PDB file of C-alpha atoms in Angstrom:
ATOM      1  CA  ARG A   1      -0.344   0.092  -0.058  1.00  0.00           C
ATOM      2  CA  LEU A   2       2.428   2.349   0.624  1.00  0.00           C
ATOM      3  CA  ALA A   3       4.776   1.467  -2.560  1.00  0.00           C
ATOM      4  CA  ARG A   4       1.518   2.695  -4.417  1.00  0.00           C
ATOM      5  CA  THR A   5       0.719   5.754  -2.734  1.00  0.00           C
ATOM      6  CA  PHE A   6       4.670   6.718  -3.072  1.00  0.00           C
ATOM      7  CA  PHE A   7       4.825   5.740  -6.790  1.00  0.00           C
ATOM      8  CA  ALA A   8       1.355   7.353  -7.703  1.00  0.00           C
ATOM      9  CA  ARG A   9       2.187  10.552  -6.130  1.00  0.00           C
ATOM     10  CA  ARG A  10       5.761  10.741  -7.070  1.00  0.00           C
ATOM     11  CA  PRO A  11       6.615   7.513  -9.455  1.00  0.00           C
ATOM     12  CA  ALA A  12       9.826   9.283 -10.848  1.00  0.00           C
ATOM     13  CA  THR A  13      11.204  10.913  -7.528  1.00  0.00           C
ATOM     14  CA  THR A  14      10.161   7.452  -5.613  1.00  0.00           C
ATOM     15  CA  GLY A  15      12.478   5.644  -8.753  1.00  0.00           C
ATOM     16  CA  VAL A  16      14.914   8.113  -8.293  1.00  0.00           C
ATOM     17  CA  VAL A  17      15.271   7.728  -4.648  1.00  0.00           C
ATOM     18  CA  LEU A  18      15.463   4.073  -4.996  1.00  0.00           C
ATOM     19  CA  LEU A  19      18.255   4.022  -7.401  1.00  0.00           C
ATOM     20  CA  ALA A  20      20.371   6.683  -5.693  1.00  0.00           C
ATOM     21  CA  SER A  21      19.875   4.290  -2.675  1.00  0.00           C
ATOM     22  CA  VAL A  22      21.431   1.190  -4.209  1.00  0.00           C
ATOM     23  CA  LEU A  23      23.994   2.948  -6.382  1.00  0.00           C
ATOM     24  CA  GLY A  24      25.486   4.287  -3.009  1.00  0.00           C
ATOM     25  CA  ARG A  25      25.788   0.676  -1.747  1.00  0.00           C
ATOM     26  CA  VAL A  26      27.379  -0.271  -4.569  1.00  0.00           C
ATOM     27  CA  THR A  27      29.899   2.025  -4.924  1.00  0.00           C
ATOM     28  CA  GLY A  28      30.920   1.839  -1.436  1.00  0.00           C
ATOM     29  CA  ILE A  29      31.626  -1.613  -2.052  1.00  0.00           C
ATOM     30  CA  LEU A  30      33.805  -0.525  -5.120  1.00  0.00           C
ATOM     31  CA  ALA A  31      35.419   1.998  -2.986  1.00  0.00           C
ATOM     32  CA  PHE A  32      36.404  -1.024  -0.582  1.00  0.00           C
ATOM     33  CA  VAL A  33      37.540  -3.503  -3.050  1.00  0.00           C
ATOM     34  CA  LEU A  34      39.207  -1.346  -5.496  1.00  0.00           C
ATOM     35  CA  PRO A  35      42.122  -0.737  -3.297  1.00  0.00           C
ATOM     36  CA  LEU A  36      42.641  -4.262  -2.599  1.00  0.00           C
ATOM     37  CA  LYS A  37      42.679  -5.269  -6.239  1.00  0.00           C
ATOM     38  CA  ILE A  38      45.305  -2.118  -6.886  1.00  0.00           C
ATOM     39  CA  VAL A  39      47.408  -3.241  -4.493  1.00  0.00           C
ATOM     40  CA  LEU A  40      47.047  -7.163  -5.779  1.00  0.00           C
ATOM     41  CA  LEU A  41      48.257  -5.612  -8.937  1.00  0.00           C
ATOM     42  CA  VAL A  42      51.394  -4.026  -7.985  1.00  0.00           C
ATOM     43  CA  ALA A  43      52.197  -7.044  -6.139  1.00  0.00           C
ATOM     44  CA  SER A  44      51.913  -9.375  -8.706  1.00  0.00           C
ATOM     45  CA  ASP A  45      54.055  -9.717 -12.253  1.00  0.00           C
ATOM     46  CA  GLY A  46      51.170  -9.100 -14.511  1.00  0.00           C
ATOM     47  CA  ILE A  47      47.205  -8.686 -14.705  1.00  0.00           C
ATOM     48  CA  SER A  48      44.482 -11.411 -14.970  1.00  0.00           C
ATOM     49  CA  ARG A  49      42.982 -12.562 -17.666  1.00  0.00           C
ATOM     50  CA  TRP A  50      40.106 -10.101 -16.725  1.00  0.00           C
ATOM     51  CA  PHE A  51      41.525  -7.095 -17.765  1.00  0.00           C
ATOM     52  CA  GLN A  52      43.991  -7.906 -20.616  1.00  0.00           C
ATOM     53  CA  PRO A  53      40.698  -7.408 -23.399  1.00  0.00           C
ATOM     54  CA  PHE A  54      40.997  -4.063 -21.790  1.00  0.00           C
ATOM     55  CA  VAL A  55      44.621  -3.009 -21.393  1.00  0.00           C
ATOM     56  CA  GLY A  56      46.485  -5.667 -23.295  1.00  0.00           C
ATOM     57  CA  ALA A  57      48.984  -7.655 -21.574  1.00  0.00           C
ATOM     58  CA  ASP A  58      51.093  -5.425 -21.037  1.00  0.00           C
ATOM     59  CA  GLY A  59      48.968  -2.653 -19.867  1.00  0.00           C
ATOM     60  CA  LYS A  60      49.712  -2.867 -15.934  1.00  0.00           C
ATOM     61  CA  ASP A  61      50.309   0.743 -15.673  1.00  0.00           C
ATOM     62  CA  THR A  62      47.262   2.228 -17.267  1.00  0.00           C
ATOM     63  CA  LEU A  63      44.874  -0.121 -15.551  1.00  0.00           C
ATOM     64  CA  ILE A  64      46.512   0.885 -12.200  1.00  0.00           C
ATOM     65  CA  VAL A  65      45.886   4.507 -12.875  1.00  0.00           C
ATOM     66  CA  VAL A  66      42.040   3.849 -14.253  1.00  0.00           C
ATOM     67  CA  LEU A  67      41.346   1.368 -11.331  1.00  0.00           C
ATOM     68  CA  THR A  68      42.789   4.178  -8.684  1.00  0.00           C
ATOM     69  CA  ALA A  69      40.445   7.003 -10.511  1.00  0.00           C
ATOM     70  CA  VAL A  70      37.416   4.532 -10.579  1.00  0.00           C
ATOM     71  CA  ALA A  71      38.044   3.760  -6.795  1.00  0.00           C
ATOM     72  CA  VAL A  72      38.435   7.788  -5.604  1.00  0.00           C
ATOM     73  CA  VAL A  73      35.494   8.555  -7.672  1.00  0.00           C
ATOM     74  CA  SER A  74      33.522   5.902  -6.290  1.00  0.00           C
ATOM     75  CA  PHE A  75      34.148   7.090  -2.810  1.00  0.00           C
ATOM     76  CA  PHE A  76      32.988  10.300  -3.182  1.00  0.00           C
ATOM     77  CA  ALA A  77      29.765   8.896  -5.651  1.00  0.00           C
ATOM     78  CA  SER A  78      29.050   6.868  -2.809  1.00  0.00           C
ATOM     79  CA  ILE A  79      28.636  10.108   0.236  1.00  0.00           C
ATOM     80  CA  ALA A  80      26.914  12.025  -3.044  1.00  0.00           C
ATOM     81  CA  PHE A  81      24.421   9.563  -3.574  1.00  0.00           C
ATOM     82  CA  ASP A  82      23.966   9.036   0.521  1.00  0.00           C
ATOM     83  CA  ALA A  83      23.156  12.745   0.713  1.00  0.00           C
ATOM     84  CA  LEU A  84      20.772  12.735  -2.271  1.00  0.00           C
ATOM     85  CA  THR A  85      18.732   9.959  -0.762  1.00  0.00           C
ATOM     86  CA  GLN A  86      18.320  11.629   2.094  1.00  0.00           C
ATOM     87  CA  ARG A  87      17.334  15.305   0.488  1.00  0.00           C
ATOM     88  CA  LEU A  88      14.931  13.178  -1.839  1.00  0.00           C
ATOM     89  CA  ALA A  89      13.602  11.680   0.808  1.00  0.00           C
ATOM     90  CA  ALA A  90      12.713  14.615   3.057  1.00  0.00           C
ATOM     91  CA  SER A  91      11.441  16.995   0.153  1.00  0.00           C
ATOM     92  CA  THR A  92       9.110  13.610  -1.195  1.00  0.00           C
ATOM     93  CA  SER A  93       7.742  12.670   2.078  1.00  0.00           C
ATOM     94  CA  ARG A  94       6.605  16.287   2.690  1.00  0.00           C
ATOM     95  CA  THR A  95       5.047  16.743  -0.429  1.00  0.00           C
ATOM     96  CA  ILE A  96       3.200  13.064  -0.079  1.00  0.00           C
ATOM     97  CA  LEU A  97       1.890  13.988   3.226  1.00  0.00           C
ATOM     98  CA  HIS A  98       0.529  17.365   2.522  1.00  0.00           C
ATOM     99  CA  SER A  99      -0.796  15.817  -0.908  1.00  0.00           C
ATOM    100  CA  SER A 100      -2.448  12.793   0.252  1.00  0.00           C
ATOM    101  CA  ASN A 101      -4.558  11.097   3.033  1.00  0.00           C
ATOM    102  CA  GLU A 102      -2.973   7.732   3.518  1.00  0.00           C
ATOM    103  CA  LEU A 103      -0.460   8.524   6.139  1.00  0.00           C
ATOM    104  CA  ALA A 104      -2.769   9.235   9.575  1.00  0.00           C
ATOM    105  CA  VAL A 105      -1.925  12.609  10.952  1.00  0.00           C
ATOM    106  CA  VAL A 106      -0.144  12.020  14.104  1.00  0.00           C
ATOM    107  CA  GLY A 107       2.078  14.292  16.115  1.00  0.00           C
ATOM    108  CA  ASN A 108       5.334  15.366  14.421  1.00  0.00           C
ATOM    109  CA  GLN A 109       3.715  14.156  11.327  1.00  0.00           C
ATOM    110  CA  SER A 110       6.295  15.703   8.785  1.00  0.00           C
ATOM    111  CA  GLY A 111       9.184  13.630  10.703  1.00  0.00           C
ATOM    112  CA  GLN A 112       7.051  10.515  10.971  1.00  0.00           C
ATOM    113  CA  ALA A 113       6.292  10.775   7.275  1.00  0.00           C
ATOM    114  CA  GLN A 114      10.471  11.316   6.438  1.00  0.00           C
ATOM    115  CA  ASP A 115      10.782   8.248   8.762  1.00  0.00           C
ATOM    116  CA  VAL A 116       8.314   6.067   7.117  1.00  0.00           C
ATOM    117  CA  TYR A 117       9.704   6.859   3.257  1.00  0.00           C
ATOM    118  CA  ALA A 118      13.028   6.492   4.401  1.00  0.00           C
ATOM    119  CA  GLN A 119      12.221   3.281   5.692  1.00  0.00           C
ATOM    120  CA  PHE A 120      10.095   2.210   2.633  1.00  0.00           C
ATOM    121  CA  ALA A 121      13.438   3.323   0.600  1.00  0.00           C
ATOM    122  CA  GLU A 122      16.136   1.407   2.432  1.00  0.00           C
ATOM    123  CA  VAL A 123      13.998  -1.907   2.684  1.00  0.00           C
ATOM    124  CA  VAL A 124      12.991  -1.797  -1.299  1.00  0.00           C
ATOM    125  CA  SER A 125      16.914  -1.118  -2.092  1.00  0.00           C
ATOM    126  CA  GLY A 126      18.280  -3.160   0.068  1.00  0.00           C
ATOM    127  CA  VAL A 127      16.446  -6.387  -1.634  1.00  0.00           C
ATOM    128  CA  LEU A 128      17.471  -4.752  -4.450  1.00  0.00           C
ATOM    129  CA  PHE A 129      20.922  -4.302  -3.924  1.00  0.00           C
ATOM    130  CA  VAL A 130      20.857  -8.302  -2.461  1.00  0.00           C
ATOM    131  CA  VAL A 131      19.629  -9.560  -5.629  1.00  0.00           C
ATOM    132  CA  ALA A 132      22.732  -7.683  -7.175  1.00  0.00           C
ATOM    133  CA  GLY A 133      24.871  -8.993  -4.995  1.00  0.00           C
ATOM    134  CA  PHE A 134      24.152 -12.654  -5.268  1.00  0.00           C
ATOM    135  CA  THR A 135      24.093 -12.025  -9.049  1.00  0.00           C
ATOM    136  CA  VAL A 136      27.341 -11.039  -8.648  1.00  0.00           C
ATOM    137  CA  ILE A 137      28.816 -13.643  -6.613  1.00  0.00           C
ATOM    138  CA  GLY A 138      27.101 -15.897  -8.793  1.00  0.00           C
ATOM    139  CA  LEU A 139      29.234 -14.651 -11.532  1.00  0.00           C
ATOM    140  CA  VAL A 140      32.642 -15.302  -9.795  1.00  0.00           C
ATOM    141  CA  ASN A 141      31.114 -18.474  -7.296  1.00  0.00           C
ATOM    142  CA  TRP A 142      28.312 -20.176  -7.979  1.00  0.00           C
ATOM    143  CA  PRO A 143      28.691 -23.328  -5.386  1.00  0.00           C
ATOM    144  CA  LEU A 144      28.364 -20.256  -3.240  1.00  0.00           C
ATOM    145  CA  VAL A 145      25.324 -19.000  -4.124  1.00  0.00           C
ATOM    146  CA  ALA A 146      23.664 -22.163  -4.291  1.00  0.00           C
ATOM    147  CA  ALA A 147      24.736 -22.780  -0.596  1.00  0.00           C
ATOM    148  CA  LEU A 148      23.240 -19.568   1.048  1.00  0.00           C
ATOM    149  CA  VAL A 149      19.894 -19.826  -0.800  1.00  0.00           C
ATOM    150  CA  GLY A 150      19.708 -23.082   0.804  1.00  0.00           C
ATOM    151  CA  ALA A 151      20.651 -22.141   4.253  1.00  0.00           C
ATOM    152  CA  LEU A 152      18.419 -19.225   3.706  1.00  0.00           C
ATOM    153  CA  VAL A 153      15.177 -21.222   2.976  1.00  0.00           C
ATOM    154  CA  LEU A 154      16.220 -23.726   5.792  1.00  0.00           C
ATOM    155  CA  GLN A 155      16.514 -21.155   8.405  1.00  0.00           C
ATOM    156  CA  PHE A 156      13.502 -19.074   7.431  1.00  0.00           C
ATOM    157  CA  LEU A 157      11.077 -22.284   7.489  1.00  0.00           C
ATOM    158  CA  LEU A 158      12.733 -23.210  10.923  1.00  0.00           C
ATOM    159  CA  THR A 159      11.970 -19.899  12.295  1.00  0.00           C
ATOM    160  CA  ALA A 160       8.689 -19.869  10.868  1.00  0.00           C
ATOM    161  CA  ALA A 161       7.978 -23.043  12.161  1.00  0.00           C
ATOM    162  CA  PHE A 162       9.122 -22.021  15.712  1.00  0.00           C
ATOM    163  CA  VAL A 163       7.089 -18.734  15.646  1.00  0.00           C
ATOM    164  CA  VAL A 164       3.650 -19.969  13.614  1.00  0.00           C
ATOM    165  CA  GLY A 165       3.507 -22.858  15.711  1.00  0.00           C
ATOM    166  CA  SER A 166       3.664 -21.019  19.664  1.00  0.00           C
ATOM    167  CA  ASP A 167       1.664 -19.785  22.104  1.00  0.00           C
ATOM    168  CA  ARG A 168       0.870 -16.782  22.015  1.00  0.00           C
ATOM    169  CA  VAL A 169       0.541 -16.614  25.971  1.00  0.00           C
ATOM    170  CA  HIS A 170       3.580 -18.536  27.115  1.00  0.00           C
ATOM    171  CA  PRO A 171       5.951 -18.708  23.908  1.00  0.00           C
ATOM    172  CA  GLY A 172       8.645 -20.730  23.584  1.00  0.00           C
ATOM    173  CA  PRO A 173      12.473 -20.130  24.390  1.00  0.00           C
ATOM    174  CA  VAL A 174      13.394 -19.877  20.485  1.00  0.00           C
ATOM    175  CA  ALA A 175       9.853 -17.872  19.702  1.00  0.00           C
ATOM    176  CA  ARG A 176      10.608 -15.880  22.773  1.00  0.00           C
ATOM    177  CA  PHE A 177      13.794 -14.922  21.684  1.00  0.00           C
ATOM    178  CA  VAL A 178      12.825 -13.770  17.972  1.00  0.00           C
ATOM    179  CA  THR A 179      10.113 -11.730  19.046  1.00  0.00           C
ATOM    180  CA  THR A 180      11.534  -9.743  21.721  1.00  0.00           C
ATOM    181  CA  ASP A 181      15.318 -10.079  20.677  1.00  0.00           C
ATOM    182  CA  LEU A 182      14.934  -9.670  16.959  1.00  0.00           C
ATOM    183  CA  GLY A 183      18.419  -7.899  16.260  1.00  0.00           C
ATOM    184  CA  ASP A 184      20.195 -10.436  18.315  1.00  0.00           C
ATOM    185  CA  TYR A 185      18.403 -13.497  16.435  1.00  0.00           C
ATOM    186  CA  LEU A 186      19.015 -12.218  12.591  1.00  0.00           C
ATOM    187  CA  GLN A 187      22.839 -11.486  13.846  1.00  0.00           C
ATOM    188  CA  ILE A 188      23.274 -14.996  14.790  1.00  0.00           C
ATOM    189  CA  LEU A 189      21.869 -16.230  11.763  1.00  0.00           C
ATOM    190  CA  SER A 190      24.075 -13.823   9.964  1.00  0.00           C
ATOM    191  CA  SER A 191      26.863 -15.217  11.417  1.00  0.00           C
ATOM    192  CA  ILE A 192      26.148 -18.557  10.757  1.00  0.00           C
ATOM    193  CA  ASN A 193      25.540 -18.120   6.851  1.00  0.00           C
ATOM    194  CA  PHE A 194      28.886 -15.778   7.170  1.00  0.00           C
ATOM    195  CA  LEU A 195      30.983 -19.394   8.374  1.00  0.00           C
ATOM    196  CA  LEU A 196      29.054 -21.094   5.833  1.00  0.00           C
ATOM    197  CA  ALA A 197      30.495 -18.914   3.228  1.00  0.00           C
ATOM    198  CA  PHE A 198      33.735 -18.572   4.418  1.00  0.00           C
ATOM    199  CA  GLY A 199      34.070 -22.840   4.431  1.00  0.00           C
ATOM    200  CA  VAL A 200      32.538 -22.468   1.010  1.00  0.00           C
ATOM    201  CA  ILE A 201      35.215 -19.934  -0.466  1.00  0.00           C
ATOM    202  CA  LEU A 202      37.602 -21.990   1.116  1.00  0.00           C
ATOM    203  CA  TYR A 203      37.045 -24.941  -0.222  1.00  0.00           C
ATOM    204  CA  PRO A 204      38.828 -24.581  -3.583  1.00  0.00           C
ATOM    205  CA  PHE A 205      42.266 -23.629  -1.724  1.00  0.00           C
ATOM    206  CA  ILE A 206      42.154 -26.684   0.379  1.00  0.00           C
ATOM    207  CA  TRP A 207      40.702 -29.258  -0.755  1.00  0.00           C
ATOM    208  CA  GLY A 208      39.927 -29.170  -4.564  1.00  0.00           C
ATOM    209  CA  GLY A 209      42.335 -27.724  -7.139  1.00  0.00           C
ATOM    210  CA  GLY A 210      43.187 -23.982  -6.590  1.00  0.00           C
ATOM    211  CA  GLY A 211      40.631 -20.659  -6.533  1.00  0.00           C
ATOM    212  CA  SER A 212      40.826 -17.143  -7.528  1.00  0.00           C
ATOM    213  CA  VAL A 213      41.687 -15.200  -4.988  1.00  0.00           C
ATOM    214  CA  MET A 214      40.359 -12.389  -6.621  1.00  0.00           C
ATOM    215  CA  ALA A 215      36.949 -13.997  -7.196  1.00  0.00           C
ATOM    216  CA  ALA A 216      37.261 -15.253  -3.124  1.00  0.00           C
ATOM    217  CA  LEU A 217      38.240 -11.395  -1.893  1.00  0.00           C
ATOM    218  CA  VAL A 218      35.305 -10.148  -3.865  1.00  0.00           C
ATOM    219  CA  SER A 219      33.101 -12.922  -2.643  1.00  0.00           C
ATOM    220  CA  ILE A 220      34.147 -12.088   0.833  1.00  0.00           C
ATOM    221  CA  ILE A 221      33.149  -8.492   0.298  1.00  0.00           C
ATOM    222  CA  VAL A 222      30.145  -8.759  -1.310  1.00  0.00           C
ATOM    223  CA  LEU A 223      29.016 -11.145   1.041  1.00  0.00           C
ATOM    224  CA  ARG A 224      29.796  -9.132   4.668  1.00  0.00           C
ATOM    225  CA  ARG A 225      27.744  -6.051   3.268  1.00  0.00           C
ATOM    226  CA  MET A 226      25.012  -8.168   1.851  1.00  0.00           C
ATOM    227  CA  LEU A 227      24.488  -9.904   5.502  1.00  0.00           C
ATOM    228  CA  GLY A 228      24.746  -6.672   6.758  1.00  0.00           C
ATOM    229  CA  VAL A 229      21.710  -5.081   4.685  1.00  0.00           C
ATOM    230  CA  MET A 230      20.162  -8.468   4.954  1.00  0.00           C
ATOM    231  CA  VAL A 231      19.526  -7.614   8.721  1.00  0.00           C
ATOM    232  CA  GLY A 232      18.355  -4.453   8.452  1.00  0.00           C
ATOM    233  CA  THR A 233      16.060  -5.155   5.842  1.00  0.00           C
ATOM    234  CA  VAL A 234      14.464  -7.618   7.574  1.00  0.00           C
ATOM    235  CA  ARG A 235      14.635  -5.450  10.977  1.00  0.00           C
ATOM    236  CA  GLY A 236      12.984  -2.390   8.710  1.00  0.00           C
ATOM    237  CA  THR A 237      10.355  -4.168   7.404  1.00  0.00           C
ATOM    238  CA  VAL A 238       9.101  -5.582  10.789  1.00  0.00           C
ATOM    239  CA  LYS A 239       9.422  -1.891  11.929  1.00  0.00           C
ATOM    240  CA  MET A 240       7.414  -0.832   9.193  1.00  0.00           C
ATOM    241  CA  MET A 241       4.601  -3.652   9.792  1.00  0.00           C
ATOM    242  CA  ASN A 242       4.545  -2.791  13.452  1.00  0.00           C
ATOM    243  CA  ARG A 243       4.107   0.658  12.077  1.00  0.00           C
ATOM    244  CA  ARG A 244       0.815  -0.211  10.282  1.00  0.00           C
ATOM    245  CA  PRO A 245      -1.456   1.641  12.408  1.00  0.00           C
ATOM    246  CA  MET A 246      -0.476   4.993  11.440  1.00  0.00           C
ATOM    247  CA  THR A 247      -1.999   3.759   8.133  1.00  0.00           C
ATOM    248  CA  PRO A 248      -5.958   4.438   8.001  1.00  0.00           C
ATOM    249  CA  GLY A 249      -7.621   0.712   7.225  1.00  0.00           C
ATOM    250  CA  ILE A 250      -4.325  -1.600   8.150  1.00  0.00           C
ATOM    251  CA  PRO A 251      -4.895  -3.395  10.999  1.00  0.00           C
ATOM    252  CA  PRO A 252      -1.929  -3.680  13.344  1.00  0.00           C
ATOM    253  CA  THR A 253       0.007  -6.979  13.476  1.00  0.00           C
ATOM    254  CA  SER A 254       1.969  -8.545  16.911  1.00  0.00           C
ATOM    255  CA  SER A 255       4.625  -6.281  18.437  1.00  0.00           C
ATOM    256  CA  VAL A 256       8.348  -7.530  17.619  1.00  0.00           C
ATOM    257  CA  ARG A 257      11.166  -5.782  18.698  1.00  0.00           C
ATOM    258  CA  ARG A 258      13.938  -4.226  16.638  1.00  0.00           C
TER     259      ARG A 258
END
């Protein structure tokens, strides 16, 4: 319902906010990954086969200059995209609040509207970023994606079984932990998933026939950022669900702490 409202009132600006939020996350990763690649490139004798079609086998110096420039641009672009997202979220939420009755009138309604809009943009852009992250990892290490998807599905089914089947008055210890300490629970799952992924990444180097160091570094960095975004997205979604009484006509749900 919020998505319909935001896109109906300000479709172009809402699209720009979501795009800027995703690009801010992507450029933030590039600003961190590219310096590592430059260090590896300087310490090596040649360049990887990935870059040879663009700069040739002897284009090491050119590649270092280009990657350094892209890293610097990515750093400042990440800051600019974050600032743009915040400014557009503030102005758009005020416009929607003044022209729509979809959001209930509450105390500090301007601040509440901005918070809801920013939370919506963060959740949607988080989902888009996770999908893009899985795509990137799948290009360099598809077994890692398969292992992560399997772990996430299993964790979701187990969590749903514990929570849905529990007594609301006297819930079991797992259901109580999920509903009262959701942040800690998600961090535990995130740590389990990272350790599982780390084992999958190390497998080719220890027991297999070898692997790509750069692919392993990219997988670890993107995965680490993805897991943090996934935790924030789930917490943001739960927070928005708990604020449903602010929107007329949508019944409230049971409260879950962040």
